[in-house]
XYZ file of C-alpha atoms in Angstrom:
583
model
C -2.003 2.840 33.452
C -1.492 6.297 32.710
C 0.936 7.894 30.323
C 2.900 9.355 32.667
C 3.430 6.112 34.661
C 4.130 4.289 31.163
C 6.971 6.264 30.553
C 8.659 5.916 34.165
C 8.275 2.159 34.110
C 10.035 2.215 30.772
C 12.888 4.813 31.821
C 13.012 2.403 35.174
C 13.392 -0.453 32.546
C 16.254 1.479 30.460
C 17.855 2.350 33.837
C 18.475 -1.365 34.672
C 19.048 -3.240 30.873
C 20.411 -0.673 28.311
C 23.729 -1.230 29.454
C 26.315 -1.169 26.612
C 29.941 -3.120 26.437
C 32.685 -2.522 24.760
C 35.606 -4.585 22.867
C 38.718 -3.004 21.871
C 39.292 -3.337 18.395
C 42.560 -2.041 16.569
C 40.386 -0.834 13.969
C 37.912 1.923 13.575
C 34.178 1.466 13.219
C 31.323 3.620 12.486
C 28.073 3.085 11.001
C 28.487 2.724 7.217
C 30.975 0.331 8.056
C 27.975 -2.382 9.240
C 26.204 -4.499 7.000
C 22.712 -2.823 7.266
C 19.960 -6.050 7.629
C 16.095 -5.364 8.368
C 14.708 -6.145 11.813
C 12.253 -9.004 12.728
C 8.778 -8.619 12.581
C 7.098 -7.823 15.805
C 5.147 -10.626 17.287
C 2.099 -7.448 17.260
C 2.219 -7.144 13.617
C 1.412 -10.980 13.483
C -1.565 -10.399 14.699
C -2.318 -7.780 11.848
C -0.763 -9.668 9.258
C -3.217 -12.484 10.045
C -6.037 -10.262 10.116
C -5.360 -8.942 6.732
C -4.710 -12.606 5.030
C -8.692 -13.191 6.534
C -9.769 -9.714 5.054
C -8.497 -10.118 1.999
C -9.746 -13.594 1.433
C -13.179 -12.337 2.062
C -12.686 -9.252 -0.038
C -11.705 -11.419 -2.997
C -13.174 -14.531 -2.757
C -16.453 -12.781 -2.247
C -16.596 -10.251 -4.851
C -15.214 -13.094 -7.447
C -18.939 -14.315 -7.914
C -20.353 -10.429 -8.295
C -20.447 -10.613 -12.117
C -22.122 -13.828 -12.673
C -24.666 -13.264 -9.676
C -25.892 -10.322 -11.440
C -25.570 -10.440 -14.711
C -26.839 -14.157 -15.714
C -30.254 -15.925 -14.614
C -30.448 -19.426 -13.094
C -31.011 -21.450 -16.082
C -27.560 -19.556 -17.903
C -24.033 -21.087 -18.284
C -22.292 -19.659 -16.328
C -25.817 -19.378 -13.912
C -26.306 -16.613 -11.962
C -29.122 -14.979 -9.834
C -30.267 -11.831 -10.608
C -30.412 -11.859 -14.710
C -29.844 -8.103 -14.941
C -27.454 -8.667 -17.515
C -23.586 -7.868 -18.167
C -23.729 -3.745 -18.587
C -25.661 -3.532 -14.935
C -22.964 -6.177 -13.903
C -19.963 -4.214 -15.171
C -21.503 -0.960 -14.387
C -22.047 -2.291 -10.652
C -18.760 -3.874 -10.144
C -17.012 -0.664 -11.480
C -18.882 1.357 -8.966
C -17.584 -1.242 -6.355
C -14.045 -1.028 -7.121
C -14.429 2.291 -7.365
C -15.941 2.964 -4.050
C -13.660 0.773 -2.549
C -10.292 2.931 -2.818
C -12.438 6.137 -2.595
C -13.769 5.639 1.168
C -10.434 5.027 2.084
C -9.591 9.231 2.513
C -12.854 8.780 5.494
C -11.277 6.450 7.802
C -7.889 8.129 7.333
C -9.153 10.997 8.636
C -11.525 9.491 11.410
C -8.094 7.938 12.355
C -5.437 10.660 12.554
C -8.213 13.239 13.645
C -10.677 11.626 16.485
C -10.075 8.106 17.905
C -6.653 6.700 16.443
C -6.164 3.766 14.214
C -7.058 0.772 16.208
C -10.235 1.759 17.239
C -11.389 3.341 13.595
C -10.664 -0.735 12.182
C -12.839 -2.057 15.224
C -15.533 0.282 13.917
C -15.277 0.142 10.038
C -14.935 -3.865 10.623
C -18.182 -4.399 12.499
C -19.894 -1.867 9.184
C -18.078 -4.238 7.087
C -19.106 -7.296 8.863
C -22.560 -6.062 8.661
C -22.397 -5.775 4.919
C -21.453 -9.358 3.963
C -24.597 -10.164 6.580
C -26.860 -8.177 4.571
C -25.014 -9.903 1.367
C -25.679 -13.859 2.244
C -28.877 -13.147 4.238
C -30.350 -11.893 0.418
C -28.653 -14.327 -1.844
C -30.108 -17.508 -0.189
C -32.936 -19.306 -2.090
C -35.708 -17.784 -0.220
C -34.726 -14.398 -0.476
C -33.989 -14.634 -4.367
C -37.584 -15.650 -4.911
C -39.297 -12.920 -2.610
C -36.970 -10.523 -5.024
C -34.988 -9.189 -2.261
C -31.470 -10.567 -4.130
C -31.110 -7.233 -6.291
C -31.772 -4.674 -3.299
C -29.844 -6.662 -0.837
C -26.828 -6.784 -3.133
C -27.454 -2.715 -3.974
C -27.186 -2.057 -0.197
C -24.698 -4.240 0.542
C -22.039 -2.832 -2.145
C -22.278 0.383 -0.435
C -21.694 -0.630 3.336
C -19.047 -3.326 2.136
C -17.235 -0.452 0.529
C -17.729 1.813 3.530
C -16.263 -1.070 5.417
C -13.401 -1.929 3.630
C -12.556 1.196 2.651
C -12.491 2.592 6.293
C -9.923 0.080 6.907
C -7.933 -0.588 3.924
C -5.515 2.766 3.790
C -4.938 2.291 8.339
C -4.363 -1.237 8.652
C -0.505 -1.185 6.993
C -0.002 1.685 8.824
C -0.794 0.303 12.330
C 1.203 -3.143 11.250
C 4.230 -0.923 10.619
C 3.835 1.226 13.997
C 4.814 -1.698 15.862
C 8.653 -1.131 14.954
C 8.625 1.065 17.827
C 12.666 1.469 17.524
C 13.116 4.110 14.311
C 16.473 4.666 14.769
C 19.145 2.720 13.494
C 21.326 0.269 16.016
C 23.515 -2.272 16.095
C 23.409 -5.822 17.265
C 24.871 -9.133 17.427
C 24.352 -12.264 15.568
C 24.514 -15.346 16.897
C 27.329 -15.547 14.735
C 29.095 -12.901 16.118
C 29.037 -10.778 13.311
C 27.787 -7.116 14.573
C 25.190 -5.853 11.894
C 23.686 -2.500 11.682
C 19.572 -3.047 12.349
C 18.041 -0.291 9.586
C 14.291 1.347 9.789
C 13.824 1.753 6.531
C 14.740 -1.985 5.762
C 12.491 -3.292 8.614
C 9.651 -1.243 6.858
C 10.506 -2.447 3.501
C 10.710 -5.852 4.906
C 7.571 -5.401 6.620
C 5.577 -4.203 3.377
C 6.778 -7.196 1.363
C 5.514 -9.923 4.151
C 2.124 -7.570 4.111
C 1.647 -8.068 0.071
C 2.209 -11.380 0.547
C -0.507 -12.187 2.833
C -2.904 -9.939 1.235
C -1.616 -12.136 -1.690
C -1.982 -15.876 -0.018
C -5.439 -14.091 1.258
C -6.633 -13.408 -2.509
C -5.512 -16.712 -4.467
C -7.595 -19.372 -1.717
C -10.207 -16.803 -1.611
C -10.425 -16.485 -5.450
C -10.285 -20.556 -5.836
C -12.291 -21.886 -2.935
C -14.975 -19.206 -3.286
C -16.157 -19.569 -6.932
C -16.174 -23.694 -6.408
C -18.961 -22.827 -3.745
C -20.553 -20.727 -6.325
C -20.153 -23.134 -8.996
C -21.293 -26.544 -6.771
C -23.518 -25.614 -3.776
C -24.481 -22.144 -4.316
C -23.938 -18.336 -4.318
C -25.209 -17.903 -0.599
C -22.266 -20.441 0.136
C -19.821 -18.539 -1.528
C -20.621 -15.035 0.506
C -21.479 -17.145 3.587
C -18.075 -18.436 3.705
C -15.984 -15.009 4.009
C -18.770 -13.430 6.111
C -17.282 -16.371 8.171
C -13.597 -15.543 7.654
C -14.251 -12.305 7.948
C -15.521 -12.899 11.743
C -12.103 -14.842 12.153
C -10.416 -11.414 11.084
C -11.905 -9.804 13.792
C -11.283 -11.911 16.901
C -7.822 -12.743 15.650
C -7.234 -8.726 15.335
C -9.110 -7.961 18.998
C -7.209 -11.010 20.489
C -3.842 -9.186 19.816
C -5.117 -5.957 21.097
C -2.770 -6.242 24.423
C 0.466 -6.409 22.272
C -0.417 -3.479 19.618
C 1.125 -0.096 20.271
C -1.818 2.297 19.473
C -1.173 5.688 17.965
C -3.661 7.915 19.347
C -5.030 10.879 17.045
C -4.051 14.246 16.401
C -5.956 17.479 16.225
C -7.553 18.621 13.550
C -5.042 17.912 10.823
C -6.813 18.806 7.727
C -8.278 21.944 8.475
C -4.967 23.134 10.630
C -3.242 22.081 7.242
C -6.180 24.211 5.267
C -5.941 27.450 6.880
C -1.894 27.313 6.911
C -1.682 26.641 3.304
C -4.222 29.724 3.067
C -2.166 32.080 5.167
C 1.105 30.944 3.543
C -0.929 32.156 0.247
C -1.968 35.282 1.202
C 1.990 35.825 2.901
C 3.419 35.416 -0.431
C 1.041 37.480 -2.441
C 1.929 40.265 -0.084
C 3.558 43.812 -2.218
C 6.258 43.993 0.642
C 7.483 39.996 -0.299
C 8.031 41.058 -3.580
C 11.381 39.857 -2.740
C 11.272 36.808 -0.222
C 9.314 35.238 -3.184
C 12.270 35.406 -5.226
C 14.010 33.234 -3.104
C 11.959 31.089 -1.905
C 11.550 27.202 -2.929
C 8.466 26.357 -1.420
C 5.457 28.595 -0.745
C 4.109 26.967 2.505
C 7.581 28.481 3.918
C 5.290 31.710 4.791
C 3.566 29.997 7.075
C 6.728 29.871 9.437
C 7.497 32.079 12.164
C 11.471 31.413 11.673
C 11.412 30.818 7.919
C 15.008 32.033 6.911
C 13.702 33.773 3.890
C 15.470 36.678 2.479
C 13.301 40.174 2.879
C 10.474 38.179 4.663
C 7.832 40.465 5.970
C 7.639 40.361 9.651
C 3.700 39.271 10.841
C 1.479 41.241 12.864
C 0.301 40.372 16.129
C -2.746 39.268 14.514
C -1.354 36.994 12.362
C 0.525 35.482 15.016
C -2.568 34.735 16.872
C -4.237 33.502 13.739
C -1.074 30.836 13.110
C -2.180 28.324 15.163
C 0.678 25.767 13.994
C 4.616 25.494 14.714
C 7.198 25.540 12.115
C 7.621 22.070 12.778
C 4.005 21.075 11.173
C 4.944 23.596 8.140
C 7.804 20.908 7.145
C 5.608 17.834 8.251
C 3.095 19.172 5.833
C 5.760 19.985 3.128
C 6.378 16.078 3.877
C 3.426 15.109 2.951
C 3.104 16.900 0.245
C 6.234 15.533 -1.689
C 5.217 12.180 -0.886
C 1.210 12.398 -2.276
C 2.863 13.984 -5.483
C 3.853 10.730 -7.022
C 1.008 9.117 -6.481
C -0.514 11.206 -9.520
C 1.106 9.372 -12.082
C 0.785 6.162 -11.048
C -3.082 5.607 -11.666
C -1.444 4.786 -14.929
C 0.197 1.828 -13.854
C -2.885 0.637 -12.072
C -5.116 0.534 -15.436
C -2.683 -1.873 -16.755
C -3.152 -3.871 -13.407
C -7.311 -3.689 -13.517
C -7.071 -5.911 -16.731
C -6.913 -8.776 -15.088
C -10.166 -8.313 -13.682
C -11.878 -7.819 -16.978
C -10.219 -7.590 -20.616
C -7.793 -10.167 -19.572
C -10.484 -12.651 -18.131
C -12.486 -12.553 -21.892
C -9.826 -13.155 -23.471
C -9.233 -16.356 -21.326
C -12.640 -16.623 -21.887
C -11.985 -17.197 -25.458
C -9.181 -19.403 -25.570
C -8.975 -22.843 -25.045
C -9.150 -24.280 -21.738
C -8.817 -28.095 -19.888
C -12.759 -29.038 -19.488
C -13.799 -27.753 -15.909
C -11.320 -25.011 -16.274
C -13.657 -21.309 -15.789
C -11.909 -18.508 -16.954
C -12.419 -16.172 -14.000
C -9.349 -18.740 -12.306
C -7.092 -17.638 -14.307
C -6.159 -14.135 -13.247
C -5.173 -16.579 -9.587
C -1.893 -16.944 -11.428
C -0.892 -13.486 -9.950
C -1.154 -14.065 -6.686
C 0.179 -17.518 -7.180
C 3.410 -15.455 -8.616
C 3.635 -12.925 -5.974
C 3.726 -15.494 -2.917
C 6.240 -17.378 -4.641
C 8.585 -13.842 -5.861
C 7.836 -11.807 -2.528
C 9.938 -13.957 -0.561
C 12.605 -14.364 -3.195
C 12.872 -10.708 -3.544
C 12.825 -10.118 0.487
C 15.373 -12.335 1.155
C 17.850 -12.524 -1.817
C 17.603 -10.368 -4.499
C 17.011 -6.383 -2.057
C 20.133 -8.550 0.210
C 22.355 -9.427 -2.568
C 22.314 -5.688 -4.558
C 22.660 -4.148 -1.155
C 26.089 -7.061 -0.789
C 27.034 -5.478 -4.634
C 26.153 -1.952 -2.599
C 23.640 -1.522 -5.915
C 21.526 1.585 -4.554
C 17.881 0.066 -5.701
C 16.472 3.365 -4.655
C 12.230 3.262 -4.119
C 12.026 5.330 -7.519
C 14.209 3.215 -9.278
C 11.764 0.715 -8.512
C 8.322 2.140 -8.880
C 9.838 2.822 -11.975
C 11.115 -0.540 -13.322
C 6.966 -1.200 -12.068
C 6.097 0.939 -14.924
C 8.042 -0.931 -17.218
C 6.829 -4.314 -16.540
C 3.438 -3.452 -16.589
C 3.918 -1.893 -20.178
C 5.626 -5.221 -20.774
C 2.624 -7.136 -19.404
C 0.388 -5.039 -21.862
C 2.679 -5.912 -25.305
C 2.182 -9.133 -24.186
C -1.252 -9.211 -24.021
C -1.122 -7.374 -27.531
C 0.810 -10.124 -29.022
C -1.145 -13.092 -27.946
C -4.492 -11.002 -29.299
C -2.880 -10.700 -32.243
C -2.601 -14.178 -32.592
C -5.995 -15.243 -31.694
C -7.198 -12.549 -34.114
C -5.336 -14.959 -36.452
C -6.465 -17.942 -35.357
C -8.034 -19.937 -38.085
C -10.910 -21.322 -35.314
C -11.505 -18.153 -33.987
C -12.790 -16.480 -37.521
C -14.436 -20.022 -38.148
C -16.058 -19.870 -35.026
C -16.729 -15.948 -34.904
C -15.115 -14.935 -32.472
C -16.311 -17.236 -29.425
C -13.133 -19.980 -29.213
C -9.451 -20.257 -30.306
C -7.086 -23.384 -30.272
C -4.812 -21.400 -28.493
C -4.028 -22.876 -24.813
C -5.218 -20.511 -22.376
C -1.833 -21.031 -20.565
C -0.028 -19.249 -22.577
C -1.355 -15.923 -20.418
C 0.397 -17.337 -17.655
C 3.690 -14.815 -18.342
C 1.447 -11.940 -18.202
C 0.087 -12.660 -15.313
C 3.961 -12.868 -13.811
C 4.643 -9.934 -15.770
C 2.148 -7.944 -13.304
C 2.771 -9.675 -10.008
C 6.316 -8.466 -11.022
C 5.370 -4.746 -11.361
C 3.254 -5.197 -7.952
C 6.495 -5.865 -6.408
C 8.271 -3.304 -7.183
C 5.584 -0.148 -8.069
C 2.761 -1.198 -5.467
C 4.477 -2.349 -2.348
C 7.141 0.033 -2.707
C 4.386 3.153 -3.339
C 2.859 1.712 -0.248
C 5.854 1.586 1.637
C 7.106 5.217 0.753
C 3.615 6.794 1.803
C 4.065 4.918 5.363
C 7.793 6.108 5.659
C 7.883 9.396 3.964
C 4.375 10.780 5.471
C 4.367 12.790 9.096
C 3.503 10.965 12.127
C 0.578 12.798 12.527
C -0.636 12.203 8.902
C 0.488 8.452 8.293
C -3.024 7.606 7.491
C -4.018 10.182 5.691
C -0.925 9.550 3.115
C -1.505 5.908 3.283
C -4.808 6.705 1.951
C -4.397 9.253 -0.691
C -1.328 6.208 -1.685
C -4.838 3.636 -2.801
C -6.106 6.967 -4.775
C -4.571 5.771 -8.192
C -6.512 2.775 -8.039
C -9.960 4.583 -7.850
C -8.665 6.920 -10.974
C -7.580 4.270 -12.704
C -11.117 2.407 -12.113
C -12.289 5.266 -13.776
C -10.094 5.147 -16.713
C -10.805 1.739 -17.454
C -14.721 2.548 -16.967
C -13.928 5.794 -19.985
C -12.300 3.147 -22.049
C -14.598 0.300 -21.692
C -16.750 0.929 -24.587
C -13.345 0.368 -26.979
C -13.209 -3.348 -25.038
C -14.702 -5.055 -28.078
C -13.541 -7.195 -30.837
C -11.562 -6.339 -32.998
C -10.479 -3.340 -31.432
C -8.162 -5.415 -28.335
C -5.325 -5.219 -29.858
C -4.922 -1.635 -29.848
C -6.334 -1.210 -26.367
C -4.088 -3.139 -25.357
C -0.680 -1.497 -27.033
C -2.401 1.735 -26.042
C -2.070 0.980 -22.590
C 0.940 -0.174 -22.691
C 2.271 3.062 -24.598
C 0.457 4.756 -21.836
C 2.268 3.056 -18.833
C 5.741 3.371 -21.226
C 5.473 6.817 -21.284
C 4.343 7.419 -17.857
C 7.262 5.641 -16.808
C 9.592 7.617 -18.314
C 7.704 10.944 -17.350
C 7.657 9.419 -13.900
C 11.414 9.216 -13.274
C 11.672 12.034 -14.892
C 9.920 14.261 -12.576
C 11.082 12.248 -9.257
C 14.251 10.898 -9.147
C 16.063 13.588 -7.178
C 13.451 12.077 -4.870
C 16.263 8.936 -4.441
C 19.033 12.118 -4.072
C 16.906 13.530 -1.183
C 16.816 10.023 0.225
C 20.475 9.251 0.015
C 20.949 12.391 1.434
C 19.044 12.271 4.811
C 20.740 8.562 4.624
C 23.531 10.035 4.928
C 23.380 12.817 7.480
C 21.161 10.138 9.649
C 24.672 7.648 9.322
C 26.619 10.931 10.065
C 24.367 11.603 13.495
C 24.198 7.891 14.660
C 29.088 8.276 14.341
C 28.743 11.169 16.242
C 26.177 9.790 18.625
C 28.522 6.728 19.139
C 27.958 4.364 17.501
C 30.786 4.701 15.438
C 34.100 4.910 17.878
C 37.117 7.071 17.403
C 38.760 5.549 20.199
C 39.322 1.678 19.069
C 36.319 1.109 20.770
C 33.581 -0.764 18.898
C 29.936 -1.315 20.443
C 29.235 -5.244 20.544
C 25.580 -4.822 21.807
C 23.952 -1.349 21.669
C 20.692 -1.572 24.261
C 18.525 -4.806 22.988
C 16.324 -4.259 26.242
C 15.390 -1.112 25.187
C 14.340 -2.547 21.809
C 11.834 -5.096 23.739
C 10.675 -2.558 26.124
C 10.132 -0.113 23.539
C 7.866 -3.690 21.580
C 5.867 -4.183 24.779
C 5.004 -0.491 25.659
């Protein structure tokens, strides 16, 4: 069906079912007078929630075995494959992680530039697919002894990462274009109580139920796959996501019919290039001597109406040249203000990447139930964030909005900079204590009577600060980023993590007894600080939020849905809101 004949079945559809009715009221009603509640999730985003609980299971569980496979031989404890030993290992799975949230920026821009977001995951799933393929085909027995193991797992590192990577900043994206309502409206419950149905708390809503599955995805990854490892073998343990993985697929083609599917844009990033280049060369212009003065934002040159004082007028060339609207100069602008506070935050994410390494030695080190491998451990965040997520979702965002507590997204990302420094004194303290362990300087340094349990709080204290820095970073990049660059911000959002893999990699050779201690309280100071600096330098951000909040209330009164008349809407147009789902 074509566009055009898309849109007149739907205006057909509207003409028929968006009927509203009224009941008098003797008392006036507008929108801030609603209790604002977040909308279901649509049944497409099901679909894409599933496919990302299978993706991340196979992401995980797989890349749980990486270290042992290559740094121990056979015959070690903990056996391995390769025997290349634990700086090739590290070095390796540094370069993975790394990779990983780098490739990202390339199917962003495959995305928003040349065939839209649906097809780019088909595409980057089947390179993906082929990688864990190349990854069990060279870790069974046979393979291993011809001494294809080390080559196999080279090659497959790099498409894995191309795969992932080309999917990992669209896929949230996509799962949150299926709100296809963005405006605010109000419905009724079927307890009669009208309630005001808010974007931004569908989104929010949305993001939370997205960590979690990535979450529930991790954990039985990250347990079933290293019992494989551990008990049949390490092709078992990549066979089985390869397998899940496949699942992911079908399950995401099979709800292809329901999806809504963006389709690209032109040329974004080199449209976005040359503007930011002419709006350069405007303001460094003698006769703007004074337009510069006032002006808040430099990229307000490239406008044809730009409002600023003294402005020189273009040429005719340069109106040719300008091959953009003033609308894309504020989209851009947009983006802009939301990639900014992404910067800081790579800080954050170093105090999240030790629980793939410092924090797993030092389990290593402590004492643990017989049976118990250390690498398990670090499970206990995901374990915490599928049982906080929904907790937070549905009580704690509900109840401060009840107390009409403004928990702005900076306020949060914030309070995510706090716990993570809190995760890292806590860390500090029990290294402290194993320093002073009696068995540990007996034994030097290999085993402490400590429990290894008591890590579990700081492995709460991060799935805490995931709550409220990650998914909420995640979620501002989706709502706060241009339709035409939603995957492009979403992407630049998972840049932190690949700067923070290479802080840890800079500060890895301090990762040594006895120097823990201090690496640890030095990252928390780090993340402290940050934190601090952080709100700082973006909390009018919650101002500007509140703001547009507030003019976007102010439009919805005036557009009627606030009466003057005594006249209160009981159901504002719930078949547009399903047409709008199926389209």
């Amino acid at each position: 069906m074509s566009k055009f004949e898309d849109e007149k079945k739907l205006d057909e559809h509207f003409q028929v079912t968006t009927d509203v009715e009224f009941e008098q009221e003797n008392v006036q009603r507008n929108a801030s007078s609603y209790r604002h509640v977040a909308d279901g999730i649509p049944t497409a985003a099901w679909f894409i929630l599933i496919n990302e609980f299978c993706e991340r299971f196979a992401y995980y569980g797989g890349s749980v075995p990486f270290q042992n496979y290559v740094q121990n031989g056979p015959n070690d404890d903990p056996a391995g494959a390769l025997d290349r030993g634990q700086s090739t290992a590290t070095a390796l799975q540094n370069f993975f992680t790394f990779f990983c949230y780098f490739t990202p920026i390339l199917g962003a821009l495959v995305a928003d530039q040349y065939i839209g977001r649906y097809w780019t995951i088909i595409i980057f799933s089947i390179i993906y697919m082929l990688g864990w393929l190349i990854l069990t085909s060279t870790s069974v027995p046979a393979a291993l002894e011809s001494g294809a193991g080390f080559p196999g797992y080279i090659v497959s590192l790099i498409v894995i990462g191309f795969g992932t990577g080309g999917i990992k900043g669209i896929v949230a994206p996509l799962c949150a274009d299926q709100y296809r309502r963005t405006e605010n409206y109000v419905k009724e419950l079927p307890s009669g109580e009208l309630v005001m149905v808010d974007y931004d708390l569908s989104i929010q809503h949305l993001y939370n139920w997205f960590y979690w599955a990535v979450n529930v995805g991790a954990l039985l990854g990250g347990v079933i796959c290293p019992l494989l490892e551990l008990n049949v073998g390490f092709y078992a343990a990549y066979l089985l996501p390869t397998c899940i993985f496949f699942v992911a697929i079908m399950v995401f083609i099979g709800g292809s019919k329901t999806y809504y599917k963006p389709g690209p844009t032109n040329s974004v990033i080199v449209k976005a290039w040359r503007m930011i280049r002419f709006a350069n060369k405007q303001a460094k212009l003698p006769e703007n001597k004074e337009a510069r003065k006032g002006c808040k934002n430099v990229l307000d040159f490239a406008k044809r109406k730009s409002d600023l004082p003294a402005v020189s007028p273009w040429t005719p060339e340069e109106h040719a040249a300008a091959k953009w609207n003033d609308t894309f100069v504020d989209e851009l602008k947009q983006a802009v203000m939301a990639c900014k506070i992404f910067i800081p935050l790579s800080i954050y994410w170093v105090c999240y990447n030790q629980l793939s390494n410092n924090l797993l030695s030092q389990a290593g080190v402590l004492s643990r139930p017989p049976g118990l491998p250390n690498d398990i451990m670090n499970n206990f965040d995901p374990i915490a964030l599928i049982i906080f997520i929904p907790i937070t979702d549905r009580f704690f965002y509900p109840l401060l909005r009840k107390w009409r507590i403004n928990f702005a997204s900076q306020k949060r990302i914030t309070l995510g900079f706090f716990l993570g420094s809190l995760s890292m004194v806590y860390a500090a303290v029990v290294q402290h204590f194993i320093y002073k362990d009696e068995l540990f300087i007996t034994s030097g340094g290999t085993e402490s009577s400590i429990s290894v349990f008591v890590q579990i709080p700081c492995y709460f204290l991060i799935a805490f600060s995931e709550i409220f820095a990650s998914i909420t970073s995640m979620e501002y990049a989706y709502t706060h980023a241009p339709k035409s660059m939603k995957s492009l911000v979403s992407a630049i959002s998972l840049w932190p993590n690949c700067v923070a893999a290479l802080i840890s990699l800079a500060i890895s050779p301090s990762a040594k007894d006895p120097n823990m201690v201090w690496l640890y309280t030095g990252v928390a100071v780090g993340a402290f600080f940050f934190g601090i600096l952080y709100y700082w330098m973006f909390r009018h951000y919650d101002v500007l939020d509140e703001e547009f909040r507030l003019k976007k209330v102010a439009d919805q009164d005036a557009a009627g849905y606030g009466m003057n008349d005594k006249s209160t809407p009981v159901v504002v147009a719930e078949a547009e809101a399903e047409a709008l789902e199926k389209r």
